[in-house]
Amino acid sequence: MNFYISDLHMGHEKSISMDGRPFLTISDMNDRIIRNWNSVVKPEDTVYILGDFSMRKDGQDVYLGYMEALLGNKVLVLGNHDFRSFSKEQKRSAGLIEVCDYKEVKEDDGSLVICSHYPIMFYRRAYDATTYHFCGHVHKTREDKFLTQWTNELIRTRENRGDSYGNILNVGCMKDYMNYTPQPFWRLKQIVDERRELLEEK
């Protein structure tokens, strides 16, 4: 099964106040994320981490140490705080099967997932109802509000079959529907589809 999540910011103490995360200490946050992750992800699953897994300033050993504690095969779609290269041994030890700037994932139901750390307003195949764009980077900031506004506008104003469906979702771990836990594709698809159906009815 495929899971998605972004902006974990493991070990980043400022992320607690920045996002209003419900943790008293960075140890509490790290422990909760690891526990949540390993409660849903199995060793054979693949988790697409859409950037900002941890912080470069803490060093590569610390960064990889967090990753080693997490189950599953991991694909890192790079964000602005990630290390960009790893040795083969580091990847093997951390369960890191790929590192890239951008990724397209074909799901079992035929859906296509466009993965990027940064939101893409006009993502590839946006005119297709079975294409989804998952991203991060904007946390719960004013930019996230803009992302929601523009996504809703794309949905509301769709008239022609060449128009975007607006199937865009911020999978930042701090979002209520993420709850600091990787979410399976089917659940994220459900969130996007229900939002679109609600807005199309208005």
Short mmCIF file of C-alpha atoms in Angstrom, two decimals:
data_model
loop_
_atom_site.label_atom_id
_atom_site.label_comp_id
_atom_site.label_asym_id
_atom_site.label_seq_id
_atom_site.Cartn_x
_atom_site.Cartn_y
_atom_site.Cartn_z
CA MET A 1 0.00 0.00 0.00
CA ASN A 2 1.13 3.55 -0.71
CA PHE A 3 1.11 6.26 1.95
CA TYR A 4 1.83 10.00 1.72
CA ILE A 5 2.97 12.69 4.17
CA SER A 6 5.10 15.84 4.21
CA ASP A 7 6.78 18.39 6.48
CA LEU A 8 7.44 16.13 9.44
CA HIS A 9 10.34 18.39 10.52
CA MET A 10 11.68 15.66 12.80
CA GLY A 11 13.83 17.16 15.56
CA HIS A 12 12.90 20.73 14.60
CA GLU A 13 11.83 22.37 17.86
CA LYS A 14 10.58 25.58 16.23
CA SER A 15 8.04 23.58 14.20
CA ILE A 16 6.03 23.05 17.41
CA SER A 17 5.27 26.74 17.86
CA MET A 18 5.25 27.50 14.12
CA ASP A 19 2.45 25.00 13.43
CA GLY A 20 0.80 25.01 16.83
CA ARG A 21 1.72 21.33 17.15
CA PRO A 22 0.20 19.65 20.25
CA PHE A 23 3.51 18.63 21.82
CA LEU A 24 5.29 19.94 24.92
CA THR A 25 8.79 18.91 23.78
CA ILE A 26 10.58 17.86 20.63
CA SER A 27 11.04 14.38 22.13
CA ASP A 28 7.27 14.10 22.54
CA MET A 29 6.79 15.08 18.91
CA ASN A 30 9.42 12.71 17.55
CA ASP A 31 8.10 9.81 19.64
CA ARG A 32 4.49 10.42 18.60
CA ILE A 33 5.37 10.62 14.89
CA ILE A 34 7.41 7.42 15.04
CA ARG A 35 4.68 5.61 17.00
CA ASN A 36 1.91 6.82 14.67
CA TRP A 37 3.90 5.93 11.55
CA ASN A 38 4.78 2.42 12.70
CA SER A 39 1.20 1.75 13.80
CA VAL A 40 -0.10 2.02 10.21
CA VAL A 41 2.85 1.35 7.89
CA LYS A 42 3.98 -2.23 7.29
CA PRO A 43 7.51 -3.18 6.15
CA GLU A 44 6.26 -3.91 2.62
CA ASP A 45 4.42 -0.57 2.25
CA THR A 46 5.82 2.49 0.46
CA VAL A 47 5.67 5.93 2.03
CA TYR A 48 6.14 9.00 -0.17
CA ILE A 49 7.66 11.74 2.00
CA LEU A 50 6.96 15.00 0.18
CA GLY A 51 9.82 17.00 1.61
CA ASP A 52 11.17 18.52 4.82
CA PHE A 53 11.54 15.23 6.65
CA SER A 54 14.06 16.76 9.07
CA MET A 55 16.62 19.57 9.13
CA ARG A 56 20.02 19.62 7.44
CA LYS A 57 21.53 21.63 10.31
CA ASP A 58 21.19 18.61 12.63
CA GLY A 59 23.54 16.57 10.46
CA GLN A 60 23.02 13.66 8.12
CA ASP A 61 23.46 10.98 10.80
CA VAL A 62 20.64 12.45 12.91
CA TYR A 63 18.47 12.88 9.80
CA LEU A 64 18.96 9.25 8.78
CA GLY A 65 18.57 8.05 12.37
CA TYR A 66 14.99 9.31 12.39
CA MET A 67 14.32 7.60 9.07
CA GLU A 68 15.77 4.29 10.26
CA ALA A 69 13.22 4.22 13.08
CA LEU A 70 10.34 4.19 10.59
CA LEU A 71 8.89 1.13 8.87
CA GLY A 72 8.37 0.74 5.14
CA ASN A 73 10.09 1.65 1.92
CA LYS A 74 10.58 5.40 1.70
CA VAL A 75 10.64 7.68 -1.32
CA LEU A 76 11.90 11.17 -0.48
CA VAL A 77 10.62 13.95 -2.73
CA LEU A 78 13.00 16.72 -1.78
CA GLY A 79 11.97 19.84 0.09
CA ASN A 80 13.98 22.90 1.06
CA HIS A 81 15.32 21.38 4.31
CA ASP A 82 16.38 17.93 3.08
CA PHE A 83 19.78 16.48 2.29
CA ARG A 84 20.00 15.93 -1.46
CA SER A 85 22.32 12.94 -1.67
CA PHE A 86 23.02 9.76 0.27
CA SER A 87 25.39 6.83 -0.17
CA LYS A 88 24.01 3.43 -1.20
CA GLU A 89 24.68 2.13 2.31
CA GLN A 90 22.85 5.07 3.92
CA LYS A 91 19.84 4.50 1.68
CA ARG A 92 19.79 0.78 2.40
CA SER A 93 20.02 1.28 6.16
CA ALA A 94 17.23 3.89 6.17
CA GLY A 95 14.91 1.99 3.81
CA LEU A 96 15.23 4.87 1.37
CA ILE A 97 14.54 3.52 -2.11
CA GLU A 98 14.50 6.79 -4.07
CA VAL A 99 15.38 10.47 -3.72
CA CYS A 100 13.98 12.89 -6.31
CA ASP A 101 12.66 16.42 -6.85
CA TYR A 102 9.35 15.30 -8.37
CA LYS A 103 7.51 11.99 -8.63
CA GLU A 104 4.50 10.58 -10.44
CA VAL A 105 2.89 7.52 -8.85
CA LYS A 106 0.41 5.21 -10.58
CA GLU A 107 -1.99 3.81 -8.01
CA ASP A 108 -3.64 0.39 -8.26
CA ASP A 109 -7.00 1.91 -9.22
CA GLY A 110 -5.41 3.70 -12.21
CA SER A 111 -5.21 7.10 -10.52
CA LEU A 112 -2.09 9.20 -11.07
CA VAL A 113 -0.55 11.07 -8.13
CA ILE A 114 1.67 14.07 -8.87
CA CYS A 115 4.09 14.44 -5.95
CA SER A 116 6.00 17.63 -5.23
CA HIS A 117 7.08 19.39 -2.07
CA TYR A 118 5.93 22.67 -3.57
CA PRO A 119 2.29 23.23 -4.64
CA ILE A 120 1.78 23.26 -8.42
CA MET A 121 -1.23 25.26 -9.50
CA PHE A 122 -1.30 23.79 -13.01
CA TYR A 123 -0.12 20.25 -12.44
CA ARG A 124 0.12 17.69 -15.24
CA ARG A 125 -3.17 16.10 -16.35
CA ALA A 126 -5.20 18.41 -14.10
CA TYR A 127 -8.10 18.03 -16.58
CA ASP A 128 -8.36 14.34 -15.58
CA ALA A 129 -10.59 13.55 -12.58
CA THR A 130 -8.33 10.61 -11.69
CA THR A 131 -5.17 12.71 -11.36
CA TYR A 132 -4.28 14.09 -7.91
CA HIS A 133 -1.58 16.51 -6.80
CA PHE A 134 -0.21 16.02 -3.29
CA CYS A 135 2.19 18.61 -1.91
CA GLY A 136 3.45 20.25 1.28
CA HIS A 137 5.65 23.24 2.11
CA VAL A 138 2.87 25.66 3.13
CA HIS A 139 2.08 24.13 6.58
CA LYS A 140 -0.85 26.08 8.13
CA THR A 141 0.33 29.49 6.92
CA ARG A 142 -1.33 32.22 4.88
CA GLU A 143 0.07 30.42 1.84
CA ASP A 144 -1.96 27.35 2.82
CA LYS A 145 -5.05 29.56 2.91
CA PHE A 146 -4.20 30.82 -0.57
CA LEU A 147 -3.75 27.23 -1.74
CA THR A 148 -7.21 26.34 -0.42
CA GLN A 149 -8.77 29.44 -2.01
CA TRP A 150 -7.25 28.82 -5.42
CA THR A 151 -8.11 25.11 -5.30
CA ASN A 152 -11.73 25.90 -4.44
CA GLU A 153 -11.85 28.44 -7.25
CA LEU A 154 -10.54 25.91 -9.77
CA ILE A 155 -13.31 23.52 -8.73
CA ARG A 156 -16.11 26.09 -8.67
CA THR A 157 -15.28 27.62 -12.05
CA ARG A 158 -14.70 24.40 -14.01
CA GLU A 159 -16.76 24.56 -17.22
CA ASN A 160 -14.96 22.66 -19.96
CA ARG A 161 -13.43 19.20 -20.03
CA GLY A 162 -10.01 20.80 -20.44
CA ASP A 163 -10.35 22.71 -17.17
CA SER A 164 -8.57 21.62 -14.01
CA TYR A 165 -10.45 19.49 -11.49
CA GLY A 166 -8.45 21.10 -8.69
CA ASN A 167 -7.53 17.77 -7.10
CA ILE A 168 -4.84 19.37 -4.93
CA LEU A 169 -4.13 18.44 -1.32
CA ASN A 170 -1.59 19.65 1.23
CA VAL A 171 -0.42 16.46 2.99
CA GLY A 172 1.54 18.30 5.67
CA CYS A 173 1.59 16.18 8.84
CA MET A 174 0.09 19.03 10.89
CA LYS A 175 -3.17 19.11 8.92
CA ASP A 176 -6.14 17.71 10.87
CA TYR A 177 -6.76 14.91 8.34
CA MET A 178 -3.10 13.85 8.52
CA ASN A 179 -2.77 13.83 12.35
CA TYR A 180 1.03 13.36 12.24
CA THR A 181 0.49 10.01 10.52
CA PRO A 182 1.13 8.86 6.92
CA GLN A 183 -2.22 8.42 5.19
CA PRO A 184 -3.04 5.84 2.52
CA PHE A 185 -3.91 6.98 -0.97
CA TRP A 186 -7.53 5.83 -0.73
CA ARG A 187 -8.14 8.06 2.29
CA LEU A 188 -6.56 11.16 0.72
CA LYS A 189 -8.45 10.52 -2.53
CA GLN A 190 -11.67 10.35 -0.51
CA ILE A 191 -10.94 13.73 1.11
CA VAL A 192 -10.27 15.38 -2.26
CA ASP A 193 -13.27 13.81 -3.99
CA GLU A 194 -15.68 14.71 -1.18
CA ARG A 195 -14.45 18.32 -1.19
CA ARG A 196 -14.86 18.57 -4.95
CA GLU A 197 -18.36 17.05 -4.89
CA LEU A 198 -19.44 19.45 -2.16
CA LEU A 199 -18.17 22.51 -4.04
CA GLU A 200 -19.63 21.35 -7.35
CA GLU A 201 -23.08 21.15 -5.75
CA LYS A 202 -23.00 24.81 -4.73
#
